[in-house]
CSV table of C-alpha atoms in Angstrom, one decimal:
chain,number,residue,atom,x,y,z
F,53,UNK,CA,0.0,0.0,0.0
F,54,UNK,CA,1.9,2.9,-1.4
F,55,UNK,CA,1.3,6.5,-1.5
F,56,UNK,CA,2.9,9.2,-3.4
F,57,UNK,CA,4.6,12.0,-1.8
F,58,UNK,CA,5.2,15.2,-2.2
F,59,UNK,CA,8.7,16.4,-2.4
F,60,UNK,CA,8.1,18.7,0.9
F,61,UNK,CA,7.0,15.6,2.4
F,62,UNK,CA,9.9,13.7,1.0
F,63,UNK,CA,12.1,15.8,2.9
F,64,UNK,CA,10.4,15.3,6.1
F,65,UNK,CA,11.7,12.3,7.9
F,66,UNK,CA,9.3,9.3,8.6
F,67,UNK,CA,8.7,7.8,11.2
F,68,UNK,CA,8.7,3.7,11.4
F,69,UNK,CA,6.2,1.7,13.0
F,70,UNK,CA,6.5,-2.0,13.7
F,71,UNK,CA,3.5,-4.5,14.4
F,72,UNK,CA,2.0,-1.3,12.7
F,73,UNK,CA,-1.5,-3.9,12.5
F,74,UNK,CA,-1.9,-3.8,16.0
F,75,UNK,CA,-4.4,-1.6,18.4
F,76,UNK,CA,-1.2,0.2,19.2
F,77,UNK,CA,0.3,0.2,16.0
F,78,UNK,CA,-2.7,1.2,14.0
F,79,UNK,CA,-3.3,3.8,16.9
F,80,UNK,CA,-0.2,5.5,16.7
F,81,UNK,CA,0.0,6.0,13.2
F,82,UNK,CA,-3.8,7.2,13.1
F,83,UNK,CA,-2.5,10.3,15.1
F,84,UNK,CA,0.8,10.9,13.8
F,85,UNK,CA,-0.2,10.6,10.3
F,86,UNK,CA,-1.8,14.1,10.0
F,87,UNK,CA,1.7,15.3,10.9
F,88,UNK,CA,4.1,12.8,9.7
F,89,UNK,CA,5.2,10.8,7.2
F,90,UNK,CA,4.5,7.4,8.9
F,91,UNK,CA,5.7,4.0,7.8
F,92,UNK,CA,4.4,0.8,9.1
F,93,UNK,CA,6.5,-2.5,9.0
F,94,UNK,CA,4.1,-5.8,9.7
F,95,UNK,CA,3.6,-8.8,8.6
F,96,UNK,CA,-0.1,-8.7,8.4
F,97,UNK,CA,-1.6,-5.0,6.5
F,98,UNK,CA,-3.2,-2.5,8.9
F,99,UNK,CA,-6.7,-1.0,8.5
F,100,UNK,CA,-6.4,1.0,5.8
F,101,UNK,CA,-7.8,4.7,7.4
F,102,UNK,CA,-4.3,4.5,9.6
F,103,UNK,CA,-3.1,6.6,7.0
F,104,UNK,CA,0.0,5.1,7.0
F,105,UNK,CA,2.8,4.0,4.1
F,106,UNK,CA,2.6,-0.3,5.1
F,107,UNK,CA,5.7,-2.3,3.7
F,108,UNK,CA,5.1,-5.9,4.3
F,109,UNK,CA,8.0,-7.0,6.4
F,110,UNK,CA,8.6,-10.4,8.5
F,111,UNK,CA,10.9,-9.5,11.0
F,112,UNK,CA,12.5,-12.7,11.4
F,113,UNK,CA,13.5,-13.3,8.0
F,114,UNK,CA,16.9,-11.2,6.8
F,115,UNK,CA,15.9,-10.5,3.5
F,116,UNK,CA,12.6,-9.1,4.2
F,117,UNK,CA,14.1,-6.7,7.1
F,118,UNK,CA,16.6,-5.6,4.1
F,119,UNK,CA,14.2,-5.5,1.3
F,120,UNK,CA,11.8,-2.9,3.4
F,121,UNK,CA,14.7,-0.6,4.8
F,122,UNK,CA,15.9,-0.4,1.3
F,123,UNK,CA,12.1,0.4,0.4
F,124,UNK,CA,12.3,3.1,2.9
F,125,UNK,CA,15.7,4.5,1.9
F,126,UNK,CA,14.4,4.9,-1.5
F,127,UNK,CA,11.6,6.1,-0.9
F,128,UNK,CA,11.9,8.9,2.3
F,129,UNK,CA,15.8,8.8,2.0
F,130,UNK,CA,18.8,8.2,5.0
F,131,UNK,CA,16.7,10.1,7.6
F,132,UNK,CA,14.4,8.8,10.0
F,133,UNK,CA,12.7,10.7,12.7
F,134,UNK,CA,11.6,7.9,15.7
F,135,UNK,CA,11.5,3.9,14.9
F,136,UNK,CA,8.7,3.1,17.7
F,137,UNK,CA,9.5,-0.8,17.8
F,138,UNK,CA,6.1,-2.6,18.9
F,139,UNK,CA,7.0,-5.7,17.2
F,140,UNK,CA,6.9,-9.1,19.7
F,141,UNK,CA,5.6,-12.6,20.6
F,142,UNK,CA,3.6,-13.5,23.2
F,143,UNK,CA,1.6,-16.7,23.8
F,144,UNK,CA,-1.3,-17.0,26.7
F,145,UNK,CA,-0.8,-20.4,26.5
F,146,UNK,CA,2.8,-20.4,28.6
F,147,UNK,CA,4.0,-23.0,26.4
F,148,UNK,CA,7.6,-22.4,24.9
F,149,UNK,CA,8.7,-21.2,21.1
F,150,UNK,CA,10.8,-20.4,19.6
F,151,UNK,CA,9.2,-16.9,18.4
F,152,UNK,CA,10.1,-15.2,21.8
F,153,UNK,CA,14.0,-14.9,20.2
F,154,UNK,CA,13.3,-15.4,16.8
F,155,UNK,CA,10.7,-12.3,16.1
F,156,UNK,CA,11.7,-10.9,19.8
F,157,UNK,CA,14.9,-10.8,20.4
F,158,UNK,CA,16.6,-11.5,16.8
F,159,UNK,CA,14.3,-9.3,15.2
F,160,UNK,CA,15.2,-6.6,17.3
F,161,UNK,CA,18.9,-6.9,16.4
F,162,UNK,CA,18.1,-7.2,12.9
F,163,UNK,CA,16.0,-4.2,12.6
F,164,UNK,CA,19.2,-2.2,14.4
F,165,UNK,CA,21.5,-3.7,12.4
F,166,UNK,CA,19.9,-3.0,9.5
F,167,UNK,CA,19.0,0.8,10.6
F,168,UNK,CA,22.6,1.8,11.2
F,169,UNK,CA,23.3,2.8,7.5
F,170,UNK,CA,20.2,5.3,8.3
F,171,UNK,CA,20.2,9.2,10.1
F,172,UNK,CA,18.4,7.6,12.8
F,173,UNK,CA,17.0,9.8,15.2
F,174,UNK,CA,15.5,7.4,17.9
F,175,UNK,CA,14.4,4.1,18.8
F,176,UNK,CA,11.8,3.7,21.2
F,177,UNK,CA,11.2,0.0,22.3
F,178,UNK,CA,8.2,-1.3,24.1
F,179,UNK,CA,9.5,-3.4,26.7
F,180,UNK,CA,6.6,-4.6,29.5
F,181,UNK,CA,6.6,-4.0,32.8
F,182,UNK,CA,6.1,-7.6,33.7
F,183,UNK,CA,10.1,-7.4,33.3
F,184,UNK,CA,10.0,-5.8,36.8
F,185,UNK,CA,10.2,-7.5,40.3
F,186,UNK,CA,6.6,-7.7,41.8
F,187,UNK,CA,6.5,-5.0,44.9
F,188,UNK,CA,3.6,-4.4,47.3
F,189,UNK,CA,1.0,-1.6,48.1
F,190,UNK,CA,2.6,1.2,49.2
F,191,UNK,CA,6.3,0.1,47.5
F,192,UNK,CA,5.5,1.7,44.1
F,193,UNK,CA,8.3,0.8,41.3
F,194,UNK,CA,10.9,3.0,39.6
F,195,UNK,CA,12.7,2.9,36.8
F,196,UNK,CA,15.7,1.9,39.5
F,197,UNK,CA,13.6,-1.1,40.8
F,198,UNK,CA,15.6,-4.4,39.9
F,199,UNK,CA,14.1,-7.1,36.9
F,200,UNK,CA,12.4,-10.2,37.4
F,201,UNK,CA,11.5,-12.4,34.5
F,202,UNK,CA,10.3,-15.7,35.4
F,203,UNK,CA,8.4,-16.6,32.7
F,204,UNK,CA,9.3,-16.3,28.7
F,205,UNK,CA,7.2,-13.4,27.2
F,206,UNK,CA,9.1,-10.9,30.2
F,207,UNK,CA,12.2,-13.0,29.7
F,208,UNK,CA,11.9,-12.1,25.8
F,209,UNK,CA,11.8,-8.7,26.5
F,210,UNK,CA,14.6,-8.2,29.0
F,211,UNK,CA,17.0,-9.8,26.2
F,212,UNK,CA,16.0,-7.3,23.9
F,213,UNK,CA,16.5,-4.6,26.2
F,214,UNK,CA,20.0,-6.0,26.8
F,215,UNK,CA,20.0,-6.2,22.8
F,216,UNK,CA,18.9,-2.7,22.3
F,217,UNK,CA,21.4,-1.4,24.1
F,218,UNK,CA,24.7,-3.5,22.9
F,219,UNK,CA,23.6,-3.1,19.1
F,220,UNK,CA,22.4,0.6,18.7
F,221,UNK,CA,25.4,2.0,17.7
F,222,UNK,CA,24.8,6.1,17.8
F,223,UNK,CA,20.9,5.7,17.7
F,224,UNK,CA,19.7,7.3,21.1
F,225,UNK,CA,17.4,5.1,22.4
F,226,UNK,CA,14.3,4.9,25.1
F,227,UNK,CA,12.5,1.9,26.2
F,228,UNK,CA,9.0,2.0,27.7
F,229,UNK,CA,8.5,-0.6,30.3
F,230,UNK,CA,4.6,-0.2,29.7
F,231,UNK,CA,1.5,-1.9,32.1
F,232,UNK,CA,-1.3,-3.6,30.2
F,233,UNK,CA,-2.9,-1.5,28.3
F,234,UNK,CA,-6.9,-1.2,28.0
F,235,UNK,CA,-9.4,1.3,26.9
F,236,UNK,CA,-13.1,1.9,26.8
F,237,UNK,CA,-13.8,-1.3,24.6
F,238,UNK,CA,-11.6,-3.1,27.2
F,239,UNK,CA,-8.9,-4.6,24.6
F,240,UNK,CA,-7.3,-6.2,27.4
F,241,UNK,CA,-7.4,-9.6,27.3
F,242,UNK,CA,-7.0,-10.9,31.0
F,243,UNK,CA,-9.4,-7.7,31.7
F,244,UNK,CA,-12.0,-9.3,29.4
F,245,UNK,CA,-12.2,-12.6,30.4
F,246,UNK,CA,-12.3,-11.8,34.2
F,247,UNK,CA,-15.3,-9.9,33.4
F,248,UNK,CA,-16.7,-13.2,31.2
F,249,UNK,CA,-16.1,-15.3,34.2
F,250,UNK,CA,-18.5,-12.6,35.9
F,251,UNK,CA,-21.0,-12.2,33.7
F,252,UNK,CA,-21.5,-15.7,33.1
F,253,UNK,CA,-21.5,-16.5,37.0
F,254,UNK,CA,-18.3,-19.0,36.5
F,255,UNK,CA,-17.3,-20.8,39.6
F,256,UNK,CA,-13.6,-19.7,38.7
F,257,UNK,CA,-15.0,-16.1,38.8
F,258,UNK,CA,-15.4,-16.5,42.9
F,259,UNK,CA,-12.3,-18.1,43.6
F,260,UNK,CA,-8.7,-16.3,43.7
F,261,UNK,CA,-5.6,-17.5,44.6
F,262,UNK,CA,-3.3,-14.9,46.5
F,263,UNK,CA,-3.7,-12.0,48.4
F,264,UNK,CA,-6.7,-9.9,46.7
F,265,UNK,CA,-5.4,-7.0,48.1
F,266,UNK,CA,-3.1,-6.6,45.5
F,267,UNK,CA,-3.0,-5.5,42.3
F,268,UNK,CA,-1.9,-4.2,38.6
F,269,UNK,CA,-1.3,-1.3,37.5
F,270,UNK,CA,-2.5,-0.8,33.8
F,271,UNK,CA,-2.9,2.4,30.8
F,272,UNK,CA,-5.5,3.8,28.8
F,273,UNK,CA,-4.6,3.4,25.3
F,274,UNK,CA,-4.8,6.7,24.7
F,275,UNK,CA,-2.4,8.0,26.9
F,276,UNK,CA,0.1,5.7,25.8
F,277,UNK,CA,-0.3,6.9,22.3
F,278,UNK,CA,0.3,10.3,24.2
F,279,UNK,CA,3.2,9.5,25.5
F,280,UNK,CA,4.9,7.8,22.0
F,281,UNK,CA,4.1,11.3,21.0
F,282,UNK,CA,5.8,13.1,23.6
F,283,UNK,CA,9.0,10.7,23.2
F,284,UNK,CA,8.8,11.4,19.8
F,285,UNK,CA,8.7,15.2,19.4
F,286,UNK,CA,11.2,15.4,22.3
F,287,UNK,CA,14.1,13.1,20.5
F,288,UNK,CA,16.3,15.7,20.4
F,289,UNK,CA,15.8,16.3,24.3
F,290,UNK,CA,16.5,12.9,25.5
F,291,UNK,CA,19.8,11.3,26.4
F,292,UNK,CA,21.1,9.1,24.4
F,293,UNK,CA,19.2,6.3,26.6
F,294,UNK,CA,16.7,6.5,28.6
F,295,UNK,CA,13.8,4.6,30.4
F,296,UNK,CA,10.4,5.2,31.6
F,297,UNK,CA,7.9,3.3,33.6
F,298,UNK,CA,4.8,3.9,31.5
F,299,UNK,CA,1.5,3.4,34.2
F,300,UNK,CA,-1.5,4.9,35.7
F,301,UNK,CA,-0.7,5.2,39.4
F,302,UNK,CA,-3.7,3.9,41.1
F,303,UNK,CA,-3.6,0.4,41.1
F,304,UNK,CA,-7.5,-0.9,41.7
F,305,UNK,CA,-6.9,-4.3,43.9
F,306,UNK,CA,-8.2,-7.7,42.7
F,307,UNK,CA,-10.8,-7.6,45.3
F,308,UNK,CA,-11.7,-4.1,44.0
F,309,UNK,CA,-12.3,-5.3,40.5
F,310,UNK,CA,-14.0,-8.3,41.5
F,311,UNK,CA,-16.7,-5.7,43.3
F,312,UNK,CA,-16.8,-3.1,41.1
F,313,UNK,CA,-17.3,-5.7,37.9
F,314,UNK,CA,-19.8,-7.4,39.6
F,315,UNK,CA,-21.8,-4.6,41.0
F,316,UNK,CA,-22.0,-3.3,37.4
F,317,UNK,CA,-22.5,-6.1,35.8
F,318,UNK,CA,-25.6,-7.8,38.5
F,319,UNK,CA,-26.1,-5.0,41.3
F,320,UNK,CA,-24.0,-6.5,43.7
F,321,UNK,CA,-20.4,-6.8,45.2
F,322,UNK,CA,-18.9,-9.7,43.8
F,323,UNK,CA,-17.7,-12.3,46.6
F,324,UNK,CA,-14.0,-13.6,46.7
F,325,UNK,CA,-12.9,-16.9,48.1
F,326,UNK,CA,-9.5,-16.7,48.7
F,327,UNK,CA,-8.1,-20.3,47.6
F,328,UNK,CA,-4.5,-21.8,48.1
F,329,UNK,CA,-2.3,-21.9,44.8
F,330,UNK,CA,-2.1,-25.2,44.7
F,331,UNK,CA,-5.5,-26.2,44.8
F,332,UNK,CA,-6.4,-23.3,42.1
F,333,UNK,CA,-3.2,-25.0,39.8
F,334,UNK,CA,-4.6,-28.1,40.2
F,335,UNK,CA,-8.0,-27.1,39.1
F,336,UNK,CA,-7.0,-24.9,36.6
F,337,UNK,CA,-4.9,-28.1,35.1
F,338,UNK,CA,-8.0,-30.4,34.8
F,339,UNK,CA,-10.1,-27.9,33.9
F,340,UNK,CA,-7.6,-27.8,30.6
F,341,UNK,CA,-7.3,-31.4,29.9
F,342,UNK,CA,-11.2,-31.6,30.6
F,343,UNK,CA,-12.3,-28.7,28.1
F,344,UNK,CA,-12.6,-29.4,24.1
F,345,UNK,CA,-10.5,-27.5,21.4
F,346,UNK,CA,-13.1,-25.0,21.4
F,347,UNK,CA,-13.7,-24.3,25.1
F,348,UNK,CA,-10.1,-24.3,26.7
F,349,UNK,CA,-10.4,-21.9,29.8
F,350,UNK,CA,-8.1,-19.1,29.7
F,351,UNK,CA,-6.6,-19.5,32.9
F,352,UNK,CA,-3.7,-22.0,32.7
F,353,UNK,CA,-2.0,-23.4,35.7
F,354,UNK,CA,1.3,-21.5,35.1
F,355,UNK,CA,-0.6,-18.5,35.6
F,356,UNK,CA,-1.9,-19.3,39.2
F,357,UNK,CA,1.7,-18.4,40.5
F,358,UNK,CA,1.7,-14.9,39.3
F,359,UNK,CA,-2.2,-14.2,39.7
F,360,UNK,CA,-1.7,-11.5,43.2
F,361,UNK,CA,2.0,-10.0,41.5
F,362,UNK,CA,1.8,-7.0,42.6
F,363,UNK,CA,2.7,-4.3,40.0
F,364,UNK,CA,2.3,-0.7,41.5
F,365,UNK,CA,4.2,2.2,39.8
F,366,UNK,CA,5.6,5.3,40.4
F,367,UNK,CA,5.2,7.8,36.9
F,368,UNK,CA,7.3,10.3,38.3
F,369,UNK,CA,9.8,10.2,36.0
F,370,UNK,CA,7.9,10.5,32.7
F,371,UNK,CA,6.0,13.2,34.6
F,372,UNK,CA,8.8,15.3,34.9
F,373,UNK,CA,11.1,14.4,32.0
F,374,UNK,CA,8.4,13.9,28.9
F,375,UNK,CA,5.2,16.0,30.6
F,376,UNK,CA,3.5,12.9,30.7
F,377,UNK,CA,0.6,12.5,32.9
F,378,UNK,CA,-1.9,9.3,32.4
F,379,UNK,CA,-5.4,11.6,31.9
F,380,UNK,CA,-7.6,8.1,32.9
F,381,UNK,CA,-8.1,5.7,35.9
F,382,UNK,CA,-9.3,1.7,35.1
F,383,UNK,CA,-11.7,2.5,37.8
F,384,UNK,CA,-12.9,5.4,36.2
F,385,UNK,CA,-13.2,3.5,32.9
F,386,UNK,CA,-15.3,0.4,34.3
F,387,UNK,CA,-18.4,1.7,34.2
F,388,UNK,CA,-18.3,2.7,30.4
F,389,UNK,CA,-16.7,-0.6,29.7
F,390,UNK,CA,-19.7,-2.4,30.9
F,391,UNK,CA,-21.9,-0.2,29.3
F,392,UNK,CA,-20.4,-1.1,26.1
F,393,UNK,CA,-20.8,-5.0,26.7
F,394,UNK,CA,-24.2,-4.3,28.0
F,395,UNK,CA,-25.7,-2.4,25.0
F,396,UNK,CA,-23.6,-4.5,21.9
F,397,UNK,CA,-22.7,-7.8,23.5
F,398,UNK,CA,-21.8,-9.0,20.2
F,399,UNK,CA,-19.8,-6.6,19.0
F,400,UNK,CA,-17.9,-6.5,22.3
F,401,UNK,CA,-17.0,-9.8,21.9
F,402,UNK,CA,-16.1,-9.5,18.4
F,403,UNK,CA,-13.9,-6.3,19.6
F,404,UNK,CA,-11.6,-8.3,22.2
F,405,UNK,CA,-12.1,-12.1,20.9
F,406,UNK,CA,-12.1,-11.4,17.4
């Protein structure tokens, strides 16, 4: 899907986008687009009002990561503005492949390679904060906070950190270590099957393994896209690396979301049976080898063990470094969200399952 350009625009330097297909992706470039020359690098084609220049690129093929920089090159010349890498694996299944290095981790170091023969004025990586050590209320995290990556999709991302930062040559870099991510349609996966489980009165739904009073921190999707904006037009600002925990600060407990779904959702608070972790694994694994191809539960056993991590950030430093100040709270957000499923079940459904 190729445009033409103008020579004014030709002189203006793109911007890249990888997993351009993606709600963030497709997001980003929606914005920037009236602004910027944006390219999008994807193996699948975005929607095609993200008014965005799409080369077909599989990131864990060699020639395909050549044959689109070359594409670019020709086409917006040596310069680029901001490479926002969203480009990743991840699996809620827990099972191992090889993706998490091979589109991950290699991909990352082939895009850098590729992108030193480029003016490239920033790479911006979106790491997770799953990378980070669990804390608890009242411990908020920092960007100084030490890593902990038990399981592959954080471990993935902590080697292309390490990547990042051994293969970018001159490029400055940041990396966003950013919370899940939702918005009024939910898009959040987890988010959207707890409130299933609710709705549809699950046994599961009652039952929680851990201590409820914890929590997650998580983003609207649009003040992430505000904050890839801010990191963008500030690139020549920035050190030449630099991180940022990317999170509303309010964390709403387990407990809390159990309530407030359920009280939206049927009028009432929403009971929690707190449940040791080994008898939730155990029920969770026969619950899988019970359920047909078409009904496997979400919640695997290997999630039981992280269910009450408690990830509760401090935004401090992209408050006073980048202006950036989350606008939404998940709390505040419920409501609406519920609305939505209420009024277009269907299409909710089709919106986060889809």
């Amino acid at each position: 899907m190729h445009k033409a350009i103008t020579r004014r625009e030709r002189d203006q330097p793109a911007v890249l986008i990888t997993g351009a297909s993606g709600l963030i992706g497709s997001r980003l470039a929606g914005v920037l687009a009236p602004r910027q020359r944006v390219v999008g690098l994807d193996v699948n084609e975005p929607p095609r009002d993200a008014g965005l220049d799409f080369l077909k690129t599989d990131l864990t093929d060699d020639g395909s990561v050549r044959q689109s920089l070359a594409a670019v090159k020709e086409r917006y010349g040596p310069r680029i503005a901001s490479v926002v890498h969203l480009a990743a694996y991840y699996d809620f299944s827990g099972e191992p492949s090889p993706l998490y290095d091979e589109l991950t981790v290699q991909g990352t170091r082939r895009l850098l390679r590729g992108l030193q023969e480029f003016q490239c004025e920033q790479f911006v990586f979106a790491s997770s904060l799953l990378v980070m050590q669990p804390t608890r209320p009242g411990q908020p995290l920092t960007e100084r906070s030490p890593t902990e990556a038990k399981w592959e999709y954080p471990r993935s991302k902590l080697a292309a950190e390490e990547v990042i930062r051994r293969e970018r040559g001159n490029i400055p870099i940041v990396i966003l270590r950013i919370a899940g991510v939702y918005d009024e349609d939910c898009h959040s996966l987890p988010l959207s099957q707890h409130i299933a489980r609710i709705r549809e009165k699950k046994l599961e739904s009652y039952l929680f393994p851990g201590d409820s009073e914890h929590g997650q921190a998580l983003v609207h999707l649009d003040d992430l896209i505000d904050c890839f904006q801010r990191v963008i037009e500030l690139r020549d600002r920035l050190p030449p690396e630099e991180m940022f925990l990317i999170a509303e600060p309010d964390v709403v407990s387990y407990g809390e979301l159990q309530d407030m779904i359920g009280e939206r959702l049927h009028g009432s608070e929403w009971p929690t049976i707190r449940v040791p972790k080994a008898v939730a694994k155990a029920g969770a694994w026969v619950q899988d080898k019970l359920a047909g191809d078409e009904d496997k539960p979400f919640i695997k056993p290997w999630m039981v063990d992280f269910a009450d991590a408690h990830y509760e950030v401090d935004p401090g430093r992209a408050r006073r470094i980048l202006g950036w100040e989350p606008k939404h709270r998940l709390r505040l957000t419920i409501s609406e969200m519920i609305r939505r499923l209420k009024a277009d079940p269907a299409g909710w459904h089709e919106r986060n399952y889809g």
